[in-house]
């Protein structure tokens, strides 16, 4: 059986999925698994296509101390016990910088260029690259493909792409990239099948999870995003600030004596819902908590989604539909209902029963702006890109052509 392996590596876990490729190039998810607790309580868990348990194994701490070690164990399990030898491996890479506007076949040169963006995505980029390096070293002939969270947004108009800084900095790569692009790309490609009436229309998509952002999409293309140069911008997230006055950063460094490394760690790890509540970074825990600070964090999150919806509506010059996706967006009827209240001025009127059922269409029949819940599938998007590239192995990594000034 020909397969594609998809890898999404974090700091303490490696998530992976295996897709079978049939003779017509169609993909079917066969295995979904992860190695979590890396460096603390390593555990391999995996399920099959029907949800049946394929593996649930604990390992000694010293045997799996980092992401490459986790990849070796998971890879050996796939190869030796399941007899799987993938055609290629597709990786989620958060930041493609100014160089890459589409998925690319990976070589050592590509890895070197992607290492330059580690400081722009410190929670993700180093861990995304770790399994790539490991596989390059041990299986150099195995094709690997990098799929970027920034790529979907790279066709932004220049007005959406720039900061109000000297152009030389923009030319060096200091610009608004946008993230969660693999999720938004999947939604844009799925709408013609699940909601064809809005597929080419003006749509706001809210990717709400531990990492959260919103995107204005028109005709299947990204027009504007709440995230910018890094994945800190925009909505408050589990532990990340979201939008913040740059003066706060200066204050932390000058008045509080924090170093750049301290500030980076603070903004990425100690803020967002965690910082606001002092309770948790998990929306489920915040909603069930009786602590007033938890309630305030939820209120703040809902309010910011409403504010950014107005910004994106302006970018689109009107809205034809609103789509919820990702962990919170797909699973929390309560948060969806509260956000919908903030969108009534736009013409959104929610149907409580359909919302409680997590239906595809959750707005009332007479709602001027329909609201949908569409489940995202970044892994399938990565698998599709990976299969497409290995079918065209003669193509070389493509660099973005800069638009003329």
mmCIF file of C-alpha atoms in Angstrom:
data_model
loop_
_atom_site.group_PDB
_atom_site.id
_atom_site.type_symbol
_atom_site.label_atom_id
_atom_site.label_comp_id
_atom_site.label_asym_id
_atom_site.label_seq_id
_atom_site.Cartn_x
_atom_site.Cartn_y
_atom_site.Cartn_z
ATOM 1 C CA UNK A 1 0.000 0.000 0.000
ATOM 2 C CA UNK A 2 1.375 3.403 -1.019
ATOM 3 C CA UNK A 3 1.162 5.911 1.815
ATOM 4 C CA UNK A 4 1.910 9.510 2.743
ATOM 5 C CA UNK A 5 3.085 10.259 6.292
ATOM 6 C CA UNK A 6 2.112 13.656 7.723
ATOM 7 C CA UNK A 7 4.050 15.027 10.711
ATOM 8 C CA UNK A 8 3.203 17.954 12.987
ATOM 9 C CA UNK A 9 5.872 18.291 15.664
ATOM 10 C CA UNK A 10 5.606 20.401 18.820
ATOM 11 C CA UNK A 11 7.828 20.921 21.844
ATOM 12 C CA UNK A 12 6.637 17.862 23.789
ATOM 13 C CA UNK A 13 4.692 15.873 21.218
ATOM 14 C CA UNK A 14 4.839 14.610 17.653
ATOM 15 C CA UNK A 15 1.475 14.141 15.972
ATOM 16 C CA UNK A 16 1.358 12.011 12.846
ATOM 17 C CA UNK A 17 -1.164 10.650 10.371
ATOM 18 C CA UNK A 18 -0.846 8.095 7.600
ATOM 19 C CA UNK A 19 -2.862 8.408 4.389
ATOM 20 C CA UNK A 20 -3.245 5.598 1.870
ATOM 21 C CA UNK A 21 -2.986 6.556 -1.808
ATOM 22 C CA UNK A 22 -5.195 4.667 -4.226
ATOM 23 C CA UNK A 23 -4.580 4.182 -7.926
ATOM 24 C CA UNK A 24 -6.450 7.384 -8.795
ATOM 25 C CA UNK A 25 -4.466 9.513 -6.385
ATOM 26 C CA UNK A 26 -7.215 9.721 -3.778
ATOM 27 C CA UNK A 27 -6.178 9.860 -0.132
ATOM 28 C CA UNK A 28 -7.735 7.849 2.681
ATOM 29 C CA UNK A 29 -6.756 8.398 6.318
ATOM 30 C CA UNK A 30 -5.576 5.076 7.773
ATOM 31 C CA UNK A 31 -3.748 5.954 11.007
ATOM 32 C CA UNK A 32 -3.863 8.846 13.440
ATOM 33 C CA UNK A 33 -1.365 8.952 16.280
ATOM 34 C CA UNK A 34 1.007 10.890 18.442
ATOM 35 C CA UNK A 35 3.993 10.508 20.677
ATOM 36 C CA UNK A 36 3.406 12.819 23.628
ATOM 37 C CA UNK A 37 5.040 13.421 26.993
ATOM 38 C CA UNK A 38 8.463 13.728 25.352
ATOM 39 C CA UNK A 39 11.092 14.246 28.048
ATOM 40 C CA UNK A 40 8.637 13.483 30.865
ATOM 41 C CA UNK A 41 6.219 10.587 30.327
ATOM 42 C CA UNK A 42 6.631 9.408 26.731
ATOM 43 C CA UNK A 43 3.639 7.574 25.350
ATOM 44 C CA UNK A 44 2.775 6.352 21.864
ATOM 45 C CA UNK A 45 -0.916 6.319 21.020
ATOM 46 C CA UNK A 46 -2.433 5.489 17.641
ATOM 47 C CA UNK A 47 -5.820 4.592 16.212
ATOM 48 C CA UNK A 48 -6.923 3.141 12.888
ATOM 49 C CA UNK A 49 -9.376 4.413 10.308
ATOM 50 C CA UNK A 50 -12.380 3.212 12.323
ATOM 51 C CA UNK A 51 -11.062 4.485 15.655
ATOM 52 C CA UNK A 52 -9.725 1.128 16.789
ATOM 53 C CA UNK A 53 -6.672 1.251 19.041
ATOM 54 C CA UNK A 54 -3.463 0.269 17.264
ATOM 55 C CA UNK A 55 -0.984 1.301 19.957
ATOM 56 C CA UNK A 56 -0.936 2.628 23.517
ATOM 57 C CA UNK A 57 2.528 2.243 24.973
ATOM 58 C CA UNK A 58 4.542 4.017 27.658
ATOM 59 C CA UNK A 59 8.319 4.403 27.445
ATOM 60 C CA UNK A 60 11.082 5.239 29.933
ATOM 61 C CA UNK A 61 11.858 8.964 30.125
ATOM 62 C CA UNK A 62 15.491 8.474 29.132
ATOM 63 C CA UNK A 63 14.570 6.572 25.967
ATOM 64 C CA UNK A 64 12.674 9.487 24.373
ATOM 65 C CA UNK A 65 14.232 12.761 25.458
ATOM 66 C CA UNK A 66 13.532 14.876 22.376
ATOM 67 C CA UNK A 67 11.554 15.121 19.129
ATOM 68 C CA UNK A 68 14.086 13.232 16.936
ATOM 69 C CA UNK A 69 14.048 10.332 19.402
ATOM 70 C CA UNK A 70 10.245 10.333 19.323
ATOM 71 C CA UNK A 71 10.307 10.250 15.532
ATOM 72 C CA UNK A 72 12.636 7.261 15.572
ATOM 73 C CA UNK A 73 10.344 5.291 17.873
ATOM 74 C CA UNK A 74 7.149 6.184 16.008
ATOM 75 C CA UNK A 75 8.843 5.534 12.662
ATOM 76 C CA UNK A 76 10.144 2.144 13.789
ATOM 77 C CA UNK A 77 6.645 1.193 14.927
ATOM 78 C CA UNK A 78 5.153 2.163 11.563
ATOM 79 C CA UNK A 79 7.918 0.490 9.584
ATOM 80 C CA UNK A 80 8.603 -2.686 11.578
ATOM 81 C CA UNK A 81 5.212 -3.586 13.004
ATOM 82 C CA UNK A 82 2.822 -2.186 10.405
ATOM 83 C CA UNK A 83 5.153 -2.737 7.432
ATOM 84 C CA UNK A 84 4.595 0.816 6.189
ATOM 85 C CA UNK A 85 7.167 2.569 4.029
ATOM 86 C CA UNK A 86 5.791 5.978 2.986
ATOM 87 C CA UNK A 87 6.265 7.454 -0.461
ATOM 88 C CA UNK A 88 7.010 10.781 1.214
ATOM 89 C CA UNK A 89 6.637 12.736 4.440
ATOM 90 C CA UNK A 90 4.747 16.014 4.627
ATOM 91 C CA UNK A 91 5.494 18.468 7.436
ATOM 92 C CA UNK A 92 3.637 21.429 8.842
ATOM 93 C CA UNK A 93 6.090 24.323 9.063
ATOM 94 C CA UNK A 94 4.648 27.442 10.643
ATOM 95 C CA UNK A 95 6.792 30.151 9.036
ATOM 96 C CA UNK A 96 7.871 30.226 5.404
ATOM 97 C CA UNK A 97 9.116 33.822 5.575
ATOM 98 C CA UNK A 98 9.393 35.869 2.380
ATOM 99 C CA UNK A 99 10.987 32.989 0.455
ATOM 100 C CA UNK A 100 8.202 30.458 0.157
ATOM 101 C CA UNK A 101 4.669 31.002 -1.093
ATOM 102 C CA UNK A 102 3.890 27.306 -1.659
ATOM 103 C CA UNK A 103 4.936 23.841 -0.426
ATOM 104 C CA UNK A 104 8.472 22.761 -1.358
ATOM 105 C CA UNK A 105 10.554 19.617 -1.520
ATOM 106 C CA UNK A 106 13.055 19.766 1.318
ATOM 107 C CA UNK A 107 16.828 19.646 1.084
ATOM 108 C CA UNK A 108 19.551 20.959 3.387
ATOM 109 C CA UNK A 109 19.408 24.363 1.714
ATOM 110 C CA UNK A 110 15.695 24.702 2.430
ATOM 111 C CA UNK A 111 16.251 23.740 6.073
ATOM 112 C CA UNK A 112 18.982 26.360 6.361
ATOM 113 C CA UNK A 113 16.699 29.077 5.040
ATOM 114 C CA UNK A 114 13.849 28.038 7.340
ATOM 115 C CA UNK A 115 16.132 28.178 10.373
ATOM 116 C CA UNK A 116 16.306 31.955 9.885
ATOM 117 C CA UNK A 117 12.659 32.235 10.937
ATOM 118 C CA UNK A 118 12.980 30.425 14.271
ATOM 119 C CA UNK A 119 12.881 33.734 16.174
ATOM 120 C CA UNK A 120 9.634 34.620 14.369
ATOM 121 C CA UNK A 121 7.902 31.427 15.527
ATOM 122 C CA UNK A 122 9.827 30.211 18.582
ATOM 123 C CA UNK A 123 7.001 28.000 19.856
ATOM 124 C CA UNK A 124 6.754 26.110 16.575
ATOM 125 C CA UNK A 125 9.574 26.505 14.049
ATOM 126 C CA UNK A 126 12.420 24.740 15.909
ATOM 127 C CA UNK A 127 10.167 21.774 16.663
ATOM 128 C CA UNK A 128 8.800 21.687 13.104
ATOM 129 C CA UNK A 129 12.369 21.456 11.797
ATOM 130 C CA UNK A 130 13.656 18.837 14.265
ATOM 131 C CA UNK A 131 12.033 15.774 12.624
ATOM 132 C CA UNK A 132 12.950 17.110 9.182
ATOM 133 C CA UNK A 133 16.636 17.181 10.121
ATOM 134 C CA UNK A 134 16.401 13.738 11.720
ATOM 135 C CA UNK A 135 14.829 12.169 8.624
ATOM 136 C CA UNK A 136 17.278 13.937 6.297
ATOM 137 C CA UNK A 137 20.156 12.431 8.250
ATOM 138 C CA UNK A 138 18.814 8.882 8.502
ATOM 139 C CA UNK A 139 16.774 8.561 5.292
ATOM 140 C CA UNK A 140 18.279 11.056 2.832
ATOM 141 C CA UNK A 141 16.489 9.552 -0.176
ATOM 142 C CA UNK A 142 13.021 9.800 1.413
ATOM 143 C CA UNK A 143 11.189 12.785 -0.117
ATOM 144 C CA UNK A 144 10.064 15.344 2.432
ATOM 145 C CA UNK A 145 7.759 18.292 1.785
ATOM 146 C CA UNK A 146 7.393 21.462 3.858
ATOM 147 C CA UNK A 147 3.887 22.973 3.921
ATOM 148 C CA UNK A 148 3.698 26.476 5.347
ATOM 149 C CA UNK A 149 1.094 28.161 7.512
ATOM 150 C CA UNK A 150 2.034 31.471 5.892
ATOM 151 C CA UNK A 151 1.695 30.420 2.242
ATOM 152 C CA UNK A 152 -2.076 30.883 1.834
ATOM 153 C CA UNK A 153 -1.779 34.569 2.737
ATOM 154 C CA UNK A 154 1.127 35.443 0.454
ATOM 155 C CA UNK A 155 -1.107 36.876 -2.289
ATOM 156 C CA UNK A 156 -2.349 39.645 -0.012
ATOM 157 C CA UNK A 157 -2.636 43.065 -1.562
ATOM 158 C CA UNK A 158 0.317 45.293 -0.687
ATOM 159 C CA UNK A 159 -1.876 47.388 1.601
ATOM 160 C CA UNK A 160 -2.507 44.297 3.727
ATOM 161 C CA UNK A 161 1.087 43.126 3.458
ATOM 162 C CA UNK A 162 2.903 46.213 4.796
ATOM 163 C CA UNK A 163 3.575 47.826 8.130
ATOM 164 C CA UNK A 164 4.032 51.601 8.345
ATOM 165 C CA UNK A 165 7.811 51.269 8.481
ATOM 166 C CA UNK A 166 10.578 52.085 5.977
ATOM 167 C CA UNK A 167 10.296 49.938 2.870
ATOM 168 C CA UNK A 168 13.806 48.585 3.292
ATOM 169 C CA UNK A 169 12.602 46.612 6.330
ATOM 170 C CA UNK A 170 9.694 45.225 4.339
ATOM 171 C CA UNK A 171 12.142 44.183 1.635
ATOM 172 C CA UNK A 172 14.130 42.343 4.316
ATOM 173 C CA UNK A 173 11.002 40.408 5.272
ATOM 174 C CA UNK A 174 9.406 42.497 8.027
ATOM 175 C CA UNK A 175 5.844 42.269 6.815
ATOM 176 C CA UNK A 176 2.420 40.894 7.674
ATOM 177 C CA UNK A 177 2.424 37.190 6.854
ATOM 178 C CA UNK A 178 -0.647 35.719 8.519
ATOM 179 C CA UNK A 179 -0.810 32.162 9.877
ATOM 180 C CA UNK A 180 -3.103 29.109 10.140
ATOM 181 C CA UNK A 181 -2.958 29.147 6.347
ATOM 182 C CA UNK A 182 -3.255 25.379 5.963
ATOM 183 C CA UNK A 183 -6.517 25.489 7.880
ATOM 184 C CA UNK A 184 -7.878 28.412 5.869
ATOM 185 C CA UNK A 185 -6.796 26.803 2.615
ATOM 186 C CA UNK A 186 -8.644 23.627 3.563
ATOM 187 C CA UNK A 187 -11.796 25.595 4.395
ATOM 188 C CA UNK A 188 -11.582 27.540 1.113
ATOM 189 C CA UNK A 189 -11.216 24.306 -0.875
ATOM 190 C CA UNK A 190 -13.993 22.558 1.077
ATOM 191 C CA UNK A 191 -16.672 25.261 0.811
ATOM 192 C CA UNK A 192 -17.535 24.445 -2.844
ATOM 193 C CA UNK A 193 -18.583 20.977 -1.649
ATOM 194 C CA UNK A 194 -20.263 21.738 1.685
ATOM 195 C CA UNK A 195 -21.610 25.253 1.098
ATOM 196 C CA UNK A 196 -21.339 26.097 -2.624
ATOM 197 C CA UNK A 197 -23.587 29.125 -2.213
ATOM 198 C CA UNK A 198 -20.811 30.985 -0.339
ATOM 199 C CA UNK A 199 -17.688 29.396 -1.868
ATOM 200 C CA UNK A 200 -16.872 32.415 -4.054
ATOM 201 C CA UNK A 201 -18.410 34.989 -1.737
ATOM 202 C CA UNK A 202 -17.028 37.228 1.022
ATOM 203 C CA UNK A 203 -16.427 34.989 4.024
ATOM 204 C CA UNK A 204 -14.936 35.559 7.455
ATOM 205 C CA UNK A 205 -13.397 32.369 8.852
ATOM 206 C CA UNK A 206 -12.634 32.179 12.579
ATOM 207 C CA UNK A 207 -9.977 29.566 13.400
ATOM 208 C CA UNK A 208 -10.512 29.403 17.154
ATOM 209 C CA UNK A 209 -8.326 27.083 19.181
ATOM 210 C CA UNK A 210 -5.408 27.325 21.586
ATOM 211 C CA UNK A 211 -3.879 29.298 18.733
ATOM 212 C CA UNK A 212 -6.536 31.590 17.293
ATOM 213 C CA UNK A 213 -6.902 33.892 14.323
ATOM 214 C CA UNK A 214 -9.444 35.103 11.775
ATOM 215 C CA UNK A 215 -9.195 35.481 8.027
ATOM 216 C CA UNK A 216 -11.164 37.385 5.389
ATOM 217 C CA UNK A 217 -11.561 35.231 2.277
ATOM 218 C CA UNK A 218 -13.048 36.357 -1.033
ATOM 219 C CA UNK A 219 -13.322 34.045 -4.014
ATOM 220 C CA UNK A 220 -11.302 31.412 -2.181
ATOM 221 C CA UNK A 221 -8.334 33.780 -1.600
ATOM 222 C CA UNK A 222 -7.032 35.347 1.583
ATOM 223 C CA UNK A 223 -7.672 39.088 1.654
ATOM 224 C CA UNK A 224 -6.746 39.975 5.241
ATOM 225 C CA UNK A 225 -5.747 38.201 8.449
ATOM 226 C CA UNK A 226 -5.635 39.102 12.124
ATOM 227 C CA UNK A 227 -2.092 37.726 12.451
ATOM 228 C CA UNK A 228 0.961 39.508 11.103
ATOM 229 C CA UNK A 229 4.757 39.213 11.331
ATOM 230 C CA UNK A 230 4.580 36.519 14.011
ATOM 231 C CA UNK A 231 1.922 34.256 15.498
ATOM 232 C CA UNK A 232 1.560 36.639 18.458
ATOM 233 C CA UNK A 233 -0.712 39.132 16.744
ATOM 234 C CA UNK A 234 -4.488 39.444 16.617
ATOM 235 C CA UNK A 235 -6.811 37.477 18.902
ATOM 236 C CA UNK A 236 -5.839 36.517 22.460
ATOM 237 C CA UNK A 237 -4.832 32.852 22.513
ATOM 238 C CA UNK A 238 -4.206 30.165 25.105
ATOM 239 C CA UNK A 239 -0.908 31.645 26.272
ATOM 240 C CA UNK A 240 -0.164 34.309 23.623
ATOM 241 C CA UNK A 241 -1.089 37.976 23.940
ATOM 242 C CA UNK A 242 -2.736 38.722 20.657
ATOM 243 C CA UNK A 243 -2.669 42.395 19.624
ATOM 244 C CA UNK A 244 -0.669 44.592 21.976
ATOM 245 C CA UNK A 245 0.689 48.139 21.850
ATOM 246 C CA UNK A 246 4.425 47.970 20.993
ATOM 247 C CA UNK A 247 4.896 50.491 23.778
ATOM 248 C CA UNK A 248 4.108 47.750 26.272
ATOM 249 C CA UNK A 249 7.153 45.855 25.004
ATOM 250 C CA UNK A 250 9.333 48.925 25.458
ATOM 251 C CA UNK A 251 7.926 49.388 28.966
ATOM 252 C CA UNK A 252 8.713 45.789 29.928
ATOM 253 C CA UNK A 253 12.300 46.215 28.774
ATOM 254 C CA UNK A 254 12.993 49.697 30.154
ATOM 255 C CA UNK A 255 10.879 49.922 33.299
ATOM 256 C CA UNK A 256 10.832 46.234 34.247
ATOM 257 C CA UNK A 257 14.346 45.377 33.101
ATOM 258 C CA UNK A 258 13.260 42.365 31.071
ATOM 259 C CA UNK A 259 15.650 41.073 28.427
ATOM 260 C CA UNK A 260 14.472 40.371 24.856
ATOM 261 C CA UNK A 261 14.478 36.650 25.678
ATOM 262 C CA UNK A 262 12.436 37.277 28.818
ATOM 263 C CA UNK A 263 9.908 39.361 26.892
ATOM 264 C CA UNK A 264 9.626 36.727 24.172
ATOM 265 C CA UNK A 265 9.002 33.980 26.698
ATOM 266 C CA UNK A 266 6.475 36.143 28.552
ATOM 267 C CA UNK A 267 4.473 37.074 25.452
ATOM 268 C CA UNK A 268 4.351 33.526 24.099
ATOM 269 C CA UNK A 269 3.901 31.537 27.305
ATOM 270 C CA UNK A 270 2.404 33.633 30.115
ATOM 271 C CA UNK A 271 -0.243 35.818 28.497
ATOM 272 C CA UNK A 272 -3.490 35.303 26.600
ATOM 273 C CA UNK A 273 -6.249 33.403 28.404
ATOM 274 C CA UNK A 274 -3.708 32.079 30.905
ATOM 275 C CA UNK A 275 -2.506 35.553 31.813
ATOM 276 C CA UNK A 276 -5.966 37.116 31.939
ATOM 277 C CA UNK A 277 -7.491 34.389 34.070
ATOM 278 C CA UNK A 278 -4.613 33.229 36.229
ATOM 279 C CA UNK A 279 -6.487 29.932 36.074
ATOM 280 C CA UNK A 280 -5.904 28.118 32.793
ATOM 281 C CA UNK A 281 -5.166 28.479 29.090
ATOM 282 C CA UNK A 282 -7.897 25.925 28.266
ATOM 283 C CA UNK A 283 -11.229 27.428 27.214
ATOM 284 C CA UNK A 284 -13.100 24.379 28.530
ATOM 285 C CA UNK A 285 -11.681 24.867 32.014
ATOM 286 C CA UNK A 286 -12.366 28.594 31.918
ATOM 287 C CA UNK A 287 -16.006 28.081 30.975
ATOM 288 C CA UNK A 288 -16.550 25.623 33.829
ATOM 289 C CA UNK A 289 -14.673 27.708 36.414
ATOM 290 C CA UNK A 290 -16.458 29.819 39.052
ATOM 291 C CA UNK A 291 -13.485 32.199 39.274
ATOM 292 C CA UNK A 292 -14.518 35.679 38.057
ATOM 293 C CA UNK A 293 -11.120 36.063 36.408
ATOM 294 C CA UNK A 294 -11.896 33.028 34.229
ATOM 295 C CA UNK A 295 -15.202 34.607 33.210
ATOM 296 C CA UNK A 296 -13.390 37.833 32.364
ATOM 297 C CA UNK A 297 -10.918 35.958 30.125
ATOM 298 C CA UNK A 298 -13.811 34.369 28.211
ATOM 299 C CA UNK A 299 -15.553 37.740 27.900
ATOM 300 C CA UNK A 300 -12.349 39.288 26.593
ATOM 301 C CA UNK A 301 -11.871 36.556 23.985
ATOM 302 C CA UNK A 302 -15.452 36.872 22.709
ATOM 303 C CA UNK A 303 -15.184 40.662 22.596
ATOM 304 C CA UNK A 304 -11.990 40.587 20.545
ATOM 305 C CA UNK A 305 -13.494 38.154 18.028
ATOM 306 C CA UNK A 306 -16.359 40.597 17.586
ATOM 307 C CA UNK A 307 -14.020 43.548 17.130
ATOM 308 C CA UNK A 308 -11.895 41.773 14.533
ATOM 309 C CA UNK A 309 -15.007 40.673 12.663
ATOM 310 C CA UNK A 310 -15.714 44.359 12.084
ATOM 311 C CA UNK A 311 -12.185 44.922 10.778
ATOM 312 C CA UNK A 312 -12.398 41.991 8.388
ATOM 313 C CA UNK A 313 -15.858 43.046 7.216
ATOM 314 C CA UNK A 314 -14.337 46.381 6.281
ATOM 315 C CA UNK A 315 -11.499 44.644 4.425
ATOM 316 C CA UNK A 316 -14.058 42.659 2.427
ATOM 317 C CA UNK A 317 -16.364 45.648 1.957
ATOM 318 C CA UNK A 318 -19.202 43.510 3.255
ATOM 319 C CA UNK A 319 -19.770 39.964 4.492
ATOM 320 C CA UNK A 320 -21.737 37.119 2.934
ATOM 321 C CA UNK A 321 -21.028 34.377 5.517
ATOM 322 C CA UNK A 322 -19.243 33.593 8.770
ATOM 323 C CA UNK A 323 -17.485 30.253 9.382
ATOM 324 C CA UNK A 324 -16.327 28.762 12.701
ATOM 325 C CA UNK A 325 -13.536 26.187 12.693
ATOM 326 C CA UNK A 326 -10.751 24.593 14.849
ATOM 327 C CA UNK A 327 -11.050 23.224 18.389
ATOM 328 C CA UNK A 328 -13.132 25.925 20.080
ATOM 329 C CA UNK A 329 -14.932 26.966 16.923
ATOM 330 C CA UNK A 330 -15.993 23.414 16.082
ATOM 331 C CA UNK A 331 -16.836 22.161 19.569
ATOM 332 C CA UNK A 332 -18.015 24.999 21.806
ATOM 333 C CA UNK A 333 -21.647 25.847 21.125
ATOM 334 C CA UNK A 334 -21.546 28.309 24.020
ATOM 335 C CA UNK A 335 -18.669 30.348 22.615
ATOM 336 C CA UNK A 336 -20.248 30.315 19.152
ATOM 337 C CA UNK A 337 -23.515 31.611 20.597
ATOM 338 C CA UNK A 338 -21.785 34.420 22.458
ATOM 339 C CA UNK A 339 -19.780 35.446 19.401
ATOM 340 C CA UNK A 340 -22.938 35.359 17.269
ATOM 341 C CA UNK A 341 -24.522 37.866 19.658
ATOM 342 C CA UNK A 342 -21.627 40.191 18.852
ATOM 343 C CA UNK A 343 -22.294 39.700 15.145
ATOM 344 C CA UNK A 344 -25.995 40.555 15.177
ATOM 345 C CA UNK A 345 -25.207 44.020 13.783
ATOM 346 C CA UNK A 346 -23.763 42.256 10.730
ATOM 347 C CA UNK A 347 -26.962 40.262 10.277
ATOM 348 C CA UNK A 348 -26.070 36.971 11.998
ATOM 349 C CA UNK A 349 -28.984 35.274 13.760
ATOM 350 C CA UNK A 350 -28.150 31.907 15.314
ATOM 351 C CA UNK A 351 -30.479 28.911 15.515
ATOM 352 C CA UNK A 352 -29.939 27.578 19.082
ATOM 353 C CA UNK A 353 -30.962 24.026 18.229
ATOM 354 C CA UNK A 354 -28.727 23.727 15.162
ATOM 355 C CA UNK A 355 -25.883 25.315 17.109
ATOM 356 C CA UNK A 356 -26.296 22.826 19.959
ATOM 357 C CA UNK A 357 -26.177 19.987 17.404
ATOM 358 C CA UNK A 358 -22.956 21.394 15.898
ATOM 359 C CA UNK A 359 -24.673 21.380 12.507
ATOM 360 C CA UNK A 360 -23.036 22.627 9.328
ATOM 361 C CA UNK A 361 -25.451 25.584 9.107
ATOM 362 C CA UNK A 362 -26.149 27.012 12.553
ATOM 363 C CA UNK A 363 -27.964 30.247 11.657
ATOM 364 C CA UNK A 364 -31.719 30.736 11.382
ATOM 365 C CA UNK A 365 -33.430 30.410 8.017
ATOM 366 C CA UNK A 366 -34.004 34.162 7.883
ATOM 367 C CA UNK A 367 -30.505 35.180 8.954
ATOM 368 C CA UNK A 368 -29.141 37.813 6.581
ATOM 369 C CA UNK A 369 -25.611 36.449 7.123
ATOM 370 C CA UNK A 370 -25.451 32.640 7.377
ATOM 371 C CA UNK A 371 -23.139 31.087 9.961
ATOM 372 C CA UNK A 372 -21.481 27.707 9.474
ATOM 373 C CA UNK A 373 -19.361 25.216 11.384
ATOM 374 C CA UNK A 374 -16.824 23.570 9.073
ATOM 375 C CA UNK A 375 -14.315 21.095 10.463
ATOM 376 C CA UNK A 376 -10.801 21.835 9.343
ATOM 377 C CA UNK A 377 -8.273 19.182 8.284
ATOM 378 C CA UNK A 378 -4.767 20.582 8.038
ATOM 379 C CA UNK A 379 -3.256 17.093 7.863
ATOM 380 C CA UNK A 380 -5.258 16.178 4.768
ATOM 381 C CA UNK A 381 -4.199 19.484 3.196
ATOM 382 C CA UNK A 382 -0.555 18.618 3.883
ATOM 383 C CA UNK A 383 -1.001 15.116 2.463
ATOM 384 C CA UNK A 384 -2.549 16.522 -0.719
ATOM 385 C CA UNK A 385 0.285 19.000 -1.197
ATOM 386 C CA UNK A 386 2.884 16.314 -0.527
ATOM 387 C CA UNK A 387 1.389 13.864 -3.017
ATOM 388 C CA UNK A 388 1.121 16.585 -5.644
ATOM 389 C CA UNK A 389 4.770 17.558 -5.274
ATOM 390 C CA UNK A 390 6.211 14.056 -5.406
ATOM 391 C CA UNK A 391 4.245 13.459 -8.597
ATOM 392 C CA UNK A 392 6.188 16.358 -10.027
ATOM 393 C CA UNK A 393 9.648 15.616 -8.643
ATOM 394 C CA UNK A 394 11.388 17.552 -11.403
ATOM 395 C CA UNK A 395 10.105 20.845 -10.022
ATOM 396 C CA UNK A 396 12.607 22.690 -7.835
ATOM 397 C CA UNK A 397 11.877 24.727 -4.683
ATOM 398 C CA UNK A 398 10.134 27.879 -5.876
ATOM 399 C CA UNK A 399 10.897 31.270 -4.438
ATOM 400 C CA UNK A 400 8.324 34.019 -4.240
ATOM 401 C CA UNK A 401 8.737 36.659 -6.909
ATOM 402 C CA UNK A 402 8.551 40.011 -5.213
ATOM 403 C CA UNK A 403 5.945 42.333 -6.610
ATOM 404 C CA UNK A 404 7.355 45.398 -8.272
ATOM 405 C CA UNK A 405 7.483 48.411 -5.995
#
